[in-house]
Amino acid sequence: EITSVPLALLRAADFAARKHRDQRRKDPVQTPYINHPLGVALLLAESGVEDVATLQAAVLHDTVEDTDTSLEEIEREFGTLVRRIVDECTDDKALPKAERKRLQIVNAPHKSNQAKHVKLADKLYNLRDLQHATPNGWTPERVHEYFVWARKVTDGCRGVNASIEQQLDTIYAQVLGHV
Ligand code: NDP
Ligand code: ZN
């Protein structure tokens, strides 16, 4: 059993770093993938989140969707609560991409408070990435579509973290205009 907060968080960081070790982000400089889940957890901590399971789930949120990690493995290493939050943040990869994107919008309002936190910070991090640099091969239209879609997902997650939501609103105002 994990007995301290630092140990709990570092176990999650170490696990995610090993799982994502061969992956890179889509930005032109091919940033190591692990920067993203660590940055998502950092955004939450900086916004005042102290719930350890939420921060662990943020660190682990893309391991099941994007690596060979199973939910059973997450449960074995980090317990049932972290497993549930990660599960809530994992798309069903058996579905077509467009359907997965539609379901994120439809399902967001029904997620737990903890999963909403992770999803808000995940989108904030990705939108900041897109503001910083356009992924290789993406047209301006595709970038714009991503902002429009992300706004629909985060609108369904609102009401849990005023700081993150304010930071998202600032970006949406910059990119989409005041609407
Ligand atoms: P996505 O549009 O889903 O790619 C965005 C995802 O990539 C993010 O959610 C993020 O997910 C991850 N990511 C990695 N690096 C970055 C980065 N630097 N900045 C932002 N996000 C990053 O890509 P897909 O290839 O999955 O495309 C699926 C959808 O894209 C299709 O359903 C279609 O609608 C649309 N599309 C549009 C095109 C167009 O020209 N308009 C062309 C092709 C597709 P995570 O948090 O999991 O890392
Ligand atoms: Zn992510």
PDB file of C-alpha atoms and ligand atoms in Angstrom:
ATOM      1  CA  GLU A   1       0.000   0.000   0.000  1.00  0.00           C
ATOM      2  CA  ILE A   2       1.130   3.556  -0.818  1.00  0.00           C
ATOM      3  CA  THR A   3       1.765   5.428   2.431  1.00  0.00           C
ATOM      4  CA  SER A   4       2.717   8.997   1.510  1.00  0.00           C
ATOM      5  CA  VAL A   5       1.618  11.666  -0.964  1.00  0.00           C
ATOM      6  CA  PRO A   6       5.070  12.092  -2.532  1.00  0.00           C
ATOM      7  CA  LEU A   7       5.391   8.339  -2.985  1.00  0.00           C
ATOM      8  CA  ALA A   8       1.903   8.099  -4.496  1.00  0.00           C
ATOM      9  CA  LEU A   9       2.601  10.855  -7.025  1.00  0.00           C
ATOM     10  CA  LEU A  10       6.118   9.693  -7.911  1.00  0.00           C
ATOM     11  CA  ARG A  11       4.901   6.117  -8.419  1.00  0.00           C
ATOM     12  CA  ALA A  12       2.346   7.424 -10.898  1.00  0.00           C
ATOM     13  CA  ALA A  13       4.946   9.631 -12.643  1.00  0.00           C
ATOM     14  CA  ASP A  14       7.422   6.746 -12.879  1.00  0.00           C
ATOM     15  CA  PHE A  15       4.731   4.374 -14.197  1.00  0.00           C
ATOM     16  CA  ALA A  16       3.550   6.858 -16.849  1.00  0.00           C
ATOM     17  CA  ALA A  17       7.119   7.728 -17.891  1.00  0.00           C
ATOM     18  CA  ARG A  18       7.900   4.045 -18.503  1.00  0.00           C
ATOM     19  CA  LYS A  19       4.626   3.449 -20.378  1.00  0.00           C
ATOM     20  CA  HIS A  20       4.980   6.512 -22.627  1.00  0.00           C
ATOM     21  CA  ARG A  21       8.760   6.172 -23.088  1.00  0.00           C
ATOM     22  CA  ASP A  22       8.672   5.630 -26.859  1.00  0.00           C
ATOM     23  CA  GLN A  23       5.973   8.230 -27.613  1.00  0.00           C
ATOM     24  CA  ARG A  24       6.250  11.858 -28.681  1.00  0.00           C
ATOM     25  CA  ARG A  25       3.755  14.722 -28.835  1.00  0.00           C
ATOM     26  CA  LYS A  26       2.505  15.938 -32.207  1.00  0.00           C
ATOM     27  CA  ASP A  27       4.338  19.286 -32.037  1.00  0.00           C
ATOM     28  CA  PRO A  28       7.083  19.989 -34.601  1.00  0.00           C
ATOM     29  CA  VAL A  29       9.898  19.487 -32.055  1.00  0.00           C
ATOM     30  CA  GLN A  30       8.531  16.063 -31.002  1.00  0.00           C
ATOM     31  CA  THR A  31       8.377  16.761 -27.297  1.00  0.00           C
ATOM     32  CA  PRO A  32       8.513  13.594 -25.144  1.00  0.00           C
ATOM     33  CA  TYR A  33       4.934  12.463 -24.488  1.00  0.00           C
ATOM     34  CA  ILE A  34       5.367  12.285 -20.704  1.00  0.00           C
ATOM     35  CA  ASN A  35       5.598  16.112 -20.563  1.00  0.00           C
ATOM     36  CA  HIS A  36       1.855  16.201 -21.275  1.00  0.00           C
ATOM     37  CA  PRO A  37       0.429  14.061 -18.435  1.00  0.00           C
ATOM     38  CA  LEU A  38       2.884  15.621 -15.974  1.00  0.00           C
ATOM     39  CA  GLY A  39       1.864  19.079 -17.173  1.00  0.00           C
ATOM     40  CA  VAL A  40      -1.838  18.241 -16.831  1.00  0.00           C
ATOM     41  CA  ALA A  41      -1.289  17.195 -13.200  1.00  0.00           C
ATOM     42  CA  LEU A  42       0.778  20.351 -12.597  1.00  0.00           C
ATOM     43  CA  LEU A  43      -2.038  22.573 -13.959  1.00  0.00           C
ATOM     44  CA  LEU A  44      -4.397  20.937 -11.462  1.00  0.00           C
ATOM     45  CA  ALA A  45      -2.004  21.304  -8.533  1.00  0.00           C
ATOM     46  CA  GLU A  46      -1.377  24.960  -9.454  1.00  0.00           C
ATOM     47  CA  SER A  47      -5.141  25.549  -9.500  1.00  0.00           C
ATOM     48  CA  GLY A  48      -5.382  24.306  -5.916  1.00  0.00           C
ATOM     49  CA  VAL A  49      -6.271  20.636  -6.393  1.00  0.00           C
ATOM     50  CA  GLU A  50      -4.842  18.544  -3.532  1.00  0.00           C
ATOM     51  CA  ASP A  51      -6.831  15.335  -4.057  1.00  0.00           C
ATOM     52  CA  VAL A  52      -4.121  12.718  -4.581  1.00  0.00           C
ATOM     53  CA  ALA A  53      -6.260  10.319  -6.608  1.00  0.00           C
ATOM     54  CA  THR A  54      -7.168  13.137  -9.027  1.00  0.00           C
ATOM     55  CA  LEU A  55      -3.506  14.117  -9.436  1.00  0.00           C
ATOM     56  CA  GLN A  56      -2.465  10.476  -9.921  1.00  0.00           C
ATOM     57  CA  ALA A  57      -5.237   9.976 -12.484  1.00  0.00           C
ATOM     58  CA  ALA A  58      -4.053  13.116 -14.309  1.00  0.00           C
ATOM     59  CA  VAL A  59      -0.543  11.665 -14.540  1.00  0.00           C
ATOM     60  CA  LEU A  60      -1.962   8.331 -15.747  1.00  0.00           C
ATOM     61  CA  HIS A  61      -4.855   9.637 -17.892  1.00  0.00           C
ATOM     62  CA  ASP A  62      -3.453   8.639 -21.314  1.00  0.00           C
ATOM     63  CA  THR A  63      -1.763   5.347 -20.361  1.00  0.00           C
ATOM     64  CA  VAL A  64      -4.749   3.085 -21.071  1.00  0.00           C
ATOM     65  CA  GLU A  65      -5.835   4.930 -24.227  1.00  0.00           C
ATOM     66  CA  ASP A  66      -2.375   5.280 -25.768  1.00  0.00           C
ATOM     67  CA  THR A  67      -0.196   2.425 -24.419  1.00  0.00           C
ATOM     68  CA  ASP A  68      -0.539  -1.294 -23.636  1.00  0.00           C
ATOM     69  CA  THR A  69      -1.665  -0.491 -20.078  1.00  0.00           C
ATOM     70  CA  SER A  70      -4.882  -2.174 -18.883  1.00  0.00           C
ATOM     71  CA  LEU A  71      -7.360  -0.835 -16.332  1.00  0.00           C
ATOM     72  CA  GLU A  72      -6.638  -3.946 -14.244  1.00  0.00           C
ATOM     73  CA  GLU A  73      -2.986  -2.910 -14.111  1.00  0.00           C
ATOM     74  CA  ILE A  74      -3.968   0.609 -12.992  1.00  0.00           C
ATOM     75  CA  GLU A  75      -6.172  -0.882 -10.262  1.00  0.00           C
ATOM     76  CA  ARG A  76      -3.433  -3.237  -9.087  1.00  0.00           C
ATOM     77  CA  GLU A  77      -0.854  -0.447  -8.852  1.00  0.00           C
ATOM     78  CA  PHE A  78      -3.017   2.518  -7.778  1.00  0.00           C
ATOM     79  CA  GLY A  79      -6.364   1.179  -6.465  1.00  0.00           C
ATOM     80  CA  THR A  80     -10.008   1.231  -7.509  1.00  0.00           C
ATOM     81  CA  LEU A  81     -10.568   5.000  -7.264  1.00  0.00           C
ATOM     82  CA  VAL A  82      -7.678   5.933  -9.574  1.00  0.00           C
ATOM     83  CA  ARG A  83      -8.780   3.149 -11.927  1.00  0.00           C
ATOM     84  CA  ARG A  84     -12.299   4.614 -12.092  1.00  0.00           C
ATOM     85  CA  ILE A  85     -11.079   8.149 -12.879  1.00  0.00           C
ATOM     86  CA  VAL A  86      -8.665   6.907 -15.570  1.00  0.00           C
ATOM     87  CA  ASP A  87     -11.458   4.758 -17.025  1.00  0.00           C
ATOM     88  CA  GLU A  88     -13.707   7.838 -17.205  1.00  0.00           C
ATOM     89  CA  CYS A  89     -10.977   9.676 -19.142  1.00  0.00           C
ATOM     90  CA  THR A  90     -10.362   6.824 -21.617  1.00  0.00           C
ATOM     91  CA  ASP A  91     -12.047   6.724 -25.045  1.00  0.00           C
ATOM     92  CA  ASP A  92     -13.310   3.417 -26.428  1.00  0.00           C
ATOM     93  CA  LYS A  93     -10.738   2.759 -29.139  1.00  0.00           C
ATOM     94  CA  ALA A  94     -13.055   0.255 -30.842  1.00  0.00           C
ATOM     95  CA  LEU A  95     -15.181   3.199 -32.005  1.00  0.00           C
ATOM     96  CA  PRO A  96     -14.437   5.397 -35.035  1.00  0.00           C
ATOM     97  CA  LYS A  97     -12.601   8.671 -34.226  1.00  0.00           C
ATOM     98  CA  ALA A  98     -15.554  10.934 -35.059  1.00  0.00           C
ATOM     99  CA  GLU A  99     -17.849   8.897 -32.796  1.00  0.00           C
ATOM    100  CA  ARG A 100     -15.312   9.043 -29.962  1.00  0.00           C
ATOM    101  CA  LYS A 101     -15.163  12.812 -30.305  1.00  0.00           C
ATOM    102  CA  ARG A 102     -18.992  13.031 -30.292  1.00  0.00           C
ATOM    103  CA  LEU A 103     -19.229  10.823 -27.204  1.00  0.00           C
ATOM    104  CA  GLN A 104     -16.740  13.005 -25.293  1.00  0.00           C
ATOM    105  CA  ILE A 105     -19.172  15.912 -25.722  1.00  0.00           C
ATOM    106  CA  VAL A 106     -22.251  13.842 -24.826  1.00  0.00           C
ATOM    107  CA  ASN A 107     -20.714  12.071 -21.828  1.00  0.00           C
ATOM    108  CA  ALA A 108     -18.783  14.948 -20.225  1.00  0.00           C
ATOM    109  CA  PRO A 109     -21.668  16.242 -18.058  1.00  0.00           C
ATOM    110  CA  HIS A 110     -22.157  12.780 -16.526  1.00  0.00           C
ATOM    111  CA  LYS A 111     -18.554  12.266 -15.420  1.00  0.00           C
ATOM    112  CA  SER A 112     -17.457  12.381 -11.786  1.00  0.00           C
ATOM    113  CA  ASN A 113     -16.126  15.626 -10.335  1.00  0.00           C
ATOM    114  CA  GLN A 114     -12.611  14.135 -10.351  1.00  0.00           C
ATOM    115  CA  ALA A 115     -12.789  13.058 -14.012  1.00  0.00           C
ATOM    116  CA  LYS A 116     -14.137  16.519 -14.961  1.00  0.00           C
ATOM    117  CA  HIS A 117     -11.057  18.054 -13.327  1.00  0.00           C
ATOM    118  CA  VAL A 118      -8.722  15.850 -15.386  1.00  0.00           C
ATOM    119  CA  LYS A 119     -10.630  16.477 -18.611  1.00  0.00           C
ATOM    120  CA  LEU A 120     -10.625  20.277 -18.116  1.00  0.00           C
ATOM    121  CA  ALA A 121      -6.863  20.350 -17.459  1.00  0.00           C
ATOM    122  CA  ASP A 122      -6.198  17.930 -20.348  1.00  0.00           C
ATOM    123  CA  LYS A 123      -8.001  20.204 -22.804  1.00  0.00           C
ATOM    124  CA  LEU A 124      -6.353  23.330 -21.344  1.00  0.00           C
ATOM    125  CA  TYR A 125      -2.913  21.760 -21.823  1.00  0.00           C
ATOM    126  CA  ASN A 126      -3.688  20.646 -25.408  1.00  0.00           C
ATOM    127  CA  LEU A 127      -5.115  24.054 -26.373  1.00  0.00           C
ATOM    128  CA  ARG A 128      -2.018  25.769 -24.970  1.00  0.00           C
ATOM    129  CA  ASP A 129       0.104  23.357 -27.036  1.00  0.00           C
ATOM    130  CA  LEU A 130      -1.867  24.264 -30.168  1.00  0.00           C
ATOM    131  CA  GLN A 131      -1.449  27.989 -29.421  1.00  0.00           C
ATOM    132  CA  HIS A 132       2.287  27.438 -29.043  1.00  0.00           C
ATOM    133  CA  ALA A 133       2.862  25.405 -32.231  1.00  0.00           C
ATOM    134  CA  THR A 134       0.784  23.727 -34.935  1.00  0.00           C
ATOM    135  CA  PRO A 135       1.297  19.935 -35.203  1.00  0.00           C
ATOM    136  CA  ASN A 136       2.898  18.750 -38.432  1.00  0.00           C
ATOM    137  CA  GLY A 137       0.330  18.403 -41.203  1.00  0.00           C
ATOM    138  CA  TRP A 138      -2.463  20.265 -39.434  1.00  0.00           C
ATOM    139  CA  THR A 139      -4.242  22.982 -41.412  1.00  0.00           C
ATOM    140  CA  PRO A 140      -5.476  26.148 -39.680  1.00  0.00           C
ATOM    141  CA  GLU A 141      -8.999  24.786 -40.205  1.00  0.00           C
ATOM    142  CA  ARG A 142      -8.168  21.616 -38.319  1.00  0.00           C
ATOM    143  CA  VAL A 143      -6.685  23.617 -35.433  1.00  0.00           C
ATOM    144  CA  HIS A 144      -9.819  25.768 -35.340  1.00  0.00           C
ATOM    145  CA  GLU A 145     -12.058  22.669 -35.355  1.00  0.00           C
ATOM    146  CA  TYR A 146     -10.118  21.347 -32.370  1.00  0.00           C
ATOM    147  CA  PHE A 147     -10.808  24.530 -30.368  1.00  0.00           C
ATOM    148  CA  VAL A 148     -14.519  24.368 -31.254  1.00  0.00           C
ATOM    149  CA  TRP A 149     -14.738  20.703 -30.214  1.00  0.00           C
ATOM    150  CA  ALA A 150     -12.709  21.189 -27.029  1.00  0.00           C
ATOM    151  CA  ARG A 151     -15.034  23.998 -25.972  1.00  0.00           C
ATOM    152  CA  LYS A 152     -18.038  21.681 -26.288  1.00  0.00           C
ATOM    153  CA  VAL A 153     -16.322  19.047 -24.136  1.00  0.00           C
ATOM    154  CA  THR A 154     -15.174  21.498 -21.461  1.00  0.00           C
ATOM    155  CA  ASP A 155     -18.595  23.199 -21.347  1.00  0.00           C
ATOM    156  CA  GLY A 156     -19.904  19.836 -20.135  1.00  0.00           C
ATOM    157  CA  CYS A 157     -17.269  19.682 -17.401  1.00  0.00           C
ATOM    158  CA  ARG A 158     -17.900  23.155 -15.929  1.00  0.00           C
ATOM    159  CA  GLY A 159     -18.622  23.976 -12.317  1.00  0.00           C
ATOM    160  CA  VAL A 160     -15.750  22.093 -10.652  1.00  0.00           C
ATOM    161  CA  ASN A 161     -12.673  24.368 -10.900  1.00  0.00           C
ATOM    162  CA  ALA A 162     -13.077  28.125 -11.389  1.00  0.00           C
ATOM    163  CA  SER A 163      -9.350  28.701 -12.002  1.00  0.00           C
ATOM    164  CA  ILE A 164      -8.996  26.177 -14.837  1.00  0.00           C
ATOM    165  CA  GLU A 165     -12.323  27.245 -16.320  1.00  0.00           C
ATOM    166  CA  GLN A 166     -11.175  30.891 -16.290  1.00  0.00           C
ATOM    167  CA  GLN A 167      -7.949  29.959 -18.070  1.00  0.00           C
ATOM    168  CA  LEU A 168      -9.989  28.076 -20.697  1.00  0.00           C
ATOM    169  CA  ASP A 169     -12.342  31.055 -21.108  1.00  0.00           C
ATOM    170  CA  THR A 170      -9.374  33.321 -21.781  1.00  0.00           C
ATOM    171  CA  ILE A 171      -8.201  31.030 -24.576  1.00  0.00           C
ATOM    172  CA  TYR A 172     -11.673  30.641 -26.078  1.00  0.00           C
ATOM    173  CA  ALA A 173     -12.100  34.429 -26.080  1.00  0.00           C
ATOM    174  CA  GLN A 174      -8.740  34.832 -27.838  1.00  0.00           C
ATOM    175  CA  VAL A 175      -9.319  32.121 -30.423  1.00  0.00           C
ATOM    176  CA  LEU A 176     -13.068  31.935 -30.931  1.00  0.00           C
ATOM    177  CA  GLY A 177     -14.052  35.466 -29.938  1.00  0.00           C
ATOM    178  CA  HIS A 178     -16.431  36.498 -27.169  1.00  0.00           C
ATOM    179  CA  VAL A 179     -19.475  34.255 -27.518  1.00  0.00           C
TER     180      VAL A 179
HETATM  181  P1  NDP B   1      -6.864  14.761 -32.900  1.00  0.00           P
HETATM  182  O1  NDP B   1      -7.458  15.898 -33.624  1.00  0.00           O
HETATM  183  O2  NDP B   1      -7.694  14.008 -31.965  1.00  0.00           O
HETATM  184  O3  NDP B   1      -5.467  15.195 -32.202  1.00  0.00           O
HETATM  185  C1  NDP B   1      -5.496  15.938 -31.080  1.00  0.00           C
HETATM  186  C2  NDP B   1      -5.066  15.111 -29.916  1.00  0.00           C
HETATM  187  O4  NDP B   1      -3.683  14.792 -30.067  1.00  0.00           O
HETATM  188  C3  NDP B   1      -5.189  15.869 -28.651  1.00  0.00           C
HETATM  189  O5  NDP B   1      -6.468  15.672 -28.092  1.00  0.00           O
HETATM  190  C4  NDP B   1      -4.079  15.293 -27.804  1.00  0.00           C
HETATM  191  O6  NDP B   1      -4.615  14.133 -27.184  1.00  0.00           O
HETATM  192  C5  NDP B   1      -3.029  14.850 -28.809  1.00  0.00           C
HETATM  193  N1  NDP B   1      -1.876  15.736 -28.993  1.00  0.00           N
HETATM  194  C6  NDP B   1      -0.584  15.331 -29.127  1.00  0.00           C
HETATM  195  N2  NDP B   1       0.232  16.335 -29.353  1.00  0.00           N
HETATM  196  C7  NDP B   1      -0.520  17.447 -29.351  1.00  0.00           C
HETATM  197  C8  NDP B   1      -0.202  18.813 -29.513  1.00  0.00           C
HETATM  198  N3  NDP B   1       1.052  19.257 -29.735  1.00  0.00           N
HETATM  199  N4  NDP B   1      -1.211  19.721 -29.470  1.00  0.00           N
HETATM  200  C9  NDP B   1      -2.468  19.308 -29.250  1.00  0.00           C
HETATM  201  N5  NDP B   1      -2.836  18.011 -29.067  1.00  0.00           N
HETATM  202  C10 NDP B   1      -1.860  17.078 -29.134  1.00  0.00           C
HETATM  203  O7  NDP B   1      -6.154  13.902 -33.923  1.00  0.00           O
HETATM  204  P2  NDP B   1      -6.607  12.605 -34.579  1.00  0.00           P
HETATM  205  O8  NDP B   1      -5.497  12.203 -35.432  1.00  0.00           O
HETATM  206  O9  NDP B   1      -7.094  11.697 -33.513  1.00  0.00           O
HETATM  207  O10 NDP B   1      -7.813  13.098 -35.492  1.00  0.00           O
HETATM  208  C11 NDP B   1      -9.145  12.771 -35.201  1.00  0.00           C
HETATM  209  C12 NDP B   1     -10.141  13.819 -35.680  1.00  0.00           C
HETATM  210  O11 NDP B   1      -9.497  14.945 -36.262  1.00  0.00           O
HETATM  211  C13 NDP B   1     -11.081  13.313 -36.727  1.00  0.00           C
HETATM  212  O12 NDP B   1     -12.237  12.757 -36.130  1.00  0.00           O
HETATM  213  C14 NDP B   1     -11.430  14.542 -37.550  1.00  0.00           C
HETATM  214  O13 NDP B   1     -12.630  15.112 -37.066  1.00  0.00           O
HETATM  215  C15 NDP B   1     -10.346  15.491 -37.264  1.00  0.00           C
HETATM  216  N6  NDP B   1      -9.571  15.735 -38.477  1.00  0.00           N
HETATM  217  C16 NDP B   1      -9.698  16.947 -39.083  1.00  0.00           C
HETATM  218  C17 NDP B   1      -8.961  17.240 -40.196  1.00  0.00           C
HETATM  219  C18 NDP B   1      -9.102  18.586 -40.818  1.00  0.00           C
HETATM  220  O14 NDP B   1      -8.328  18.965 -41.653  1.00  0.00           O
HETATM  221  N7  NDP B   1     -10.077  19.394 -40.393  1.00  0.00           N
HETATM  222  C19 NDP B   1      -8.068  16.274 -40.807  1.00  0.00           C
HETATM  223  C20 NDP B   1      -7.989  15.033 -40.087  1.00  0.00           C
HETATM  224  C21 NDP B   1      -8.725  14.810 -38.977  1.00  0.00           C
HETATM  225  P3  NDP B   1      -4.027  13.530 -25.799  1.00  0.00           P
HETATM  226  O15 NDP B   1      -4.407  14.455 -24.702  1.00  0.00           O
HETATM  227  O16 NDP B   1      -4.719  12.208 -25.730  1.00  0.00           O
HETATM  228  O17 NDP B   1      -2.553  13.433 -26.021  1.00  0.00           O
HETATM  229 ZN    ZN B   2      -4.193  13.939 -22.592  1.00  0.00          ZN
END
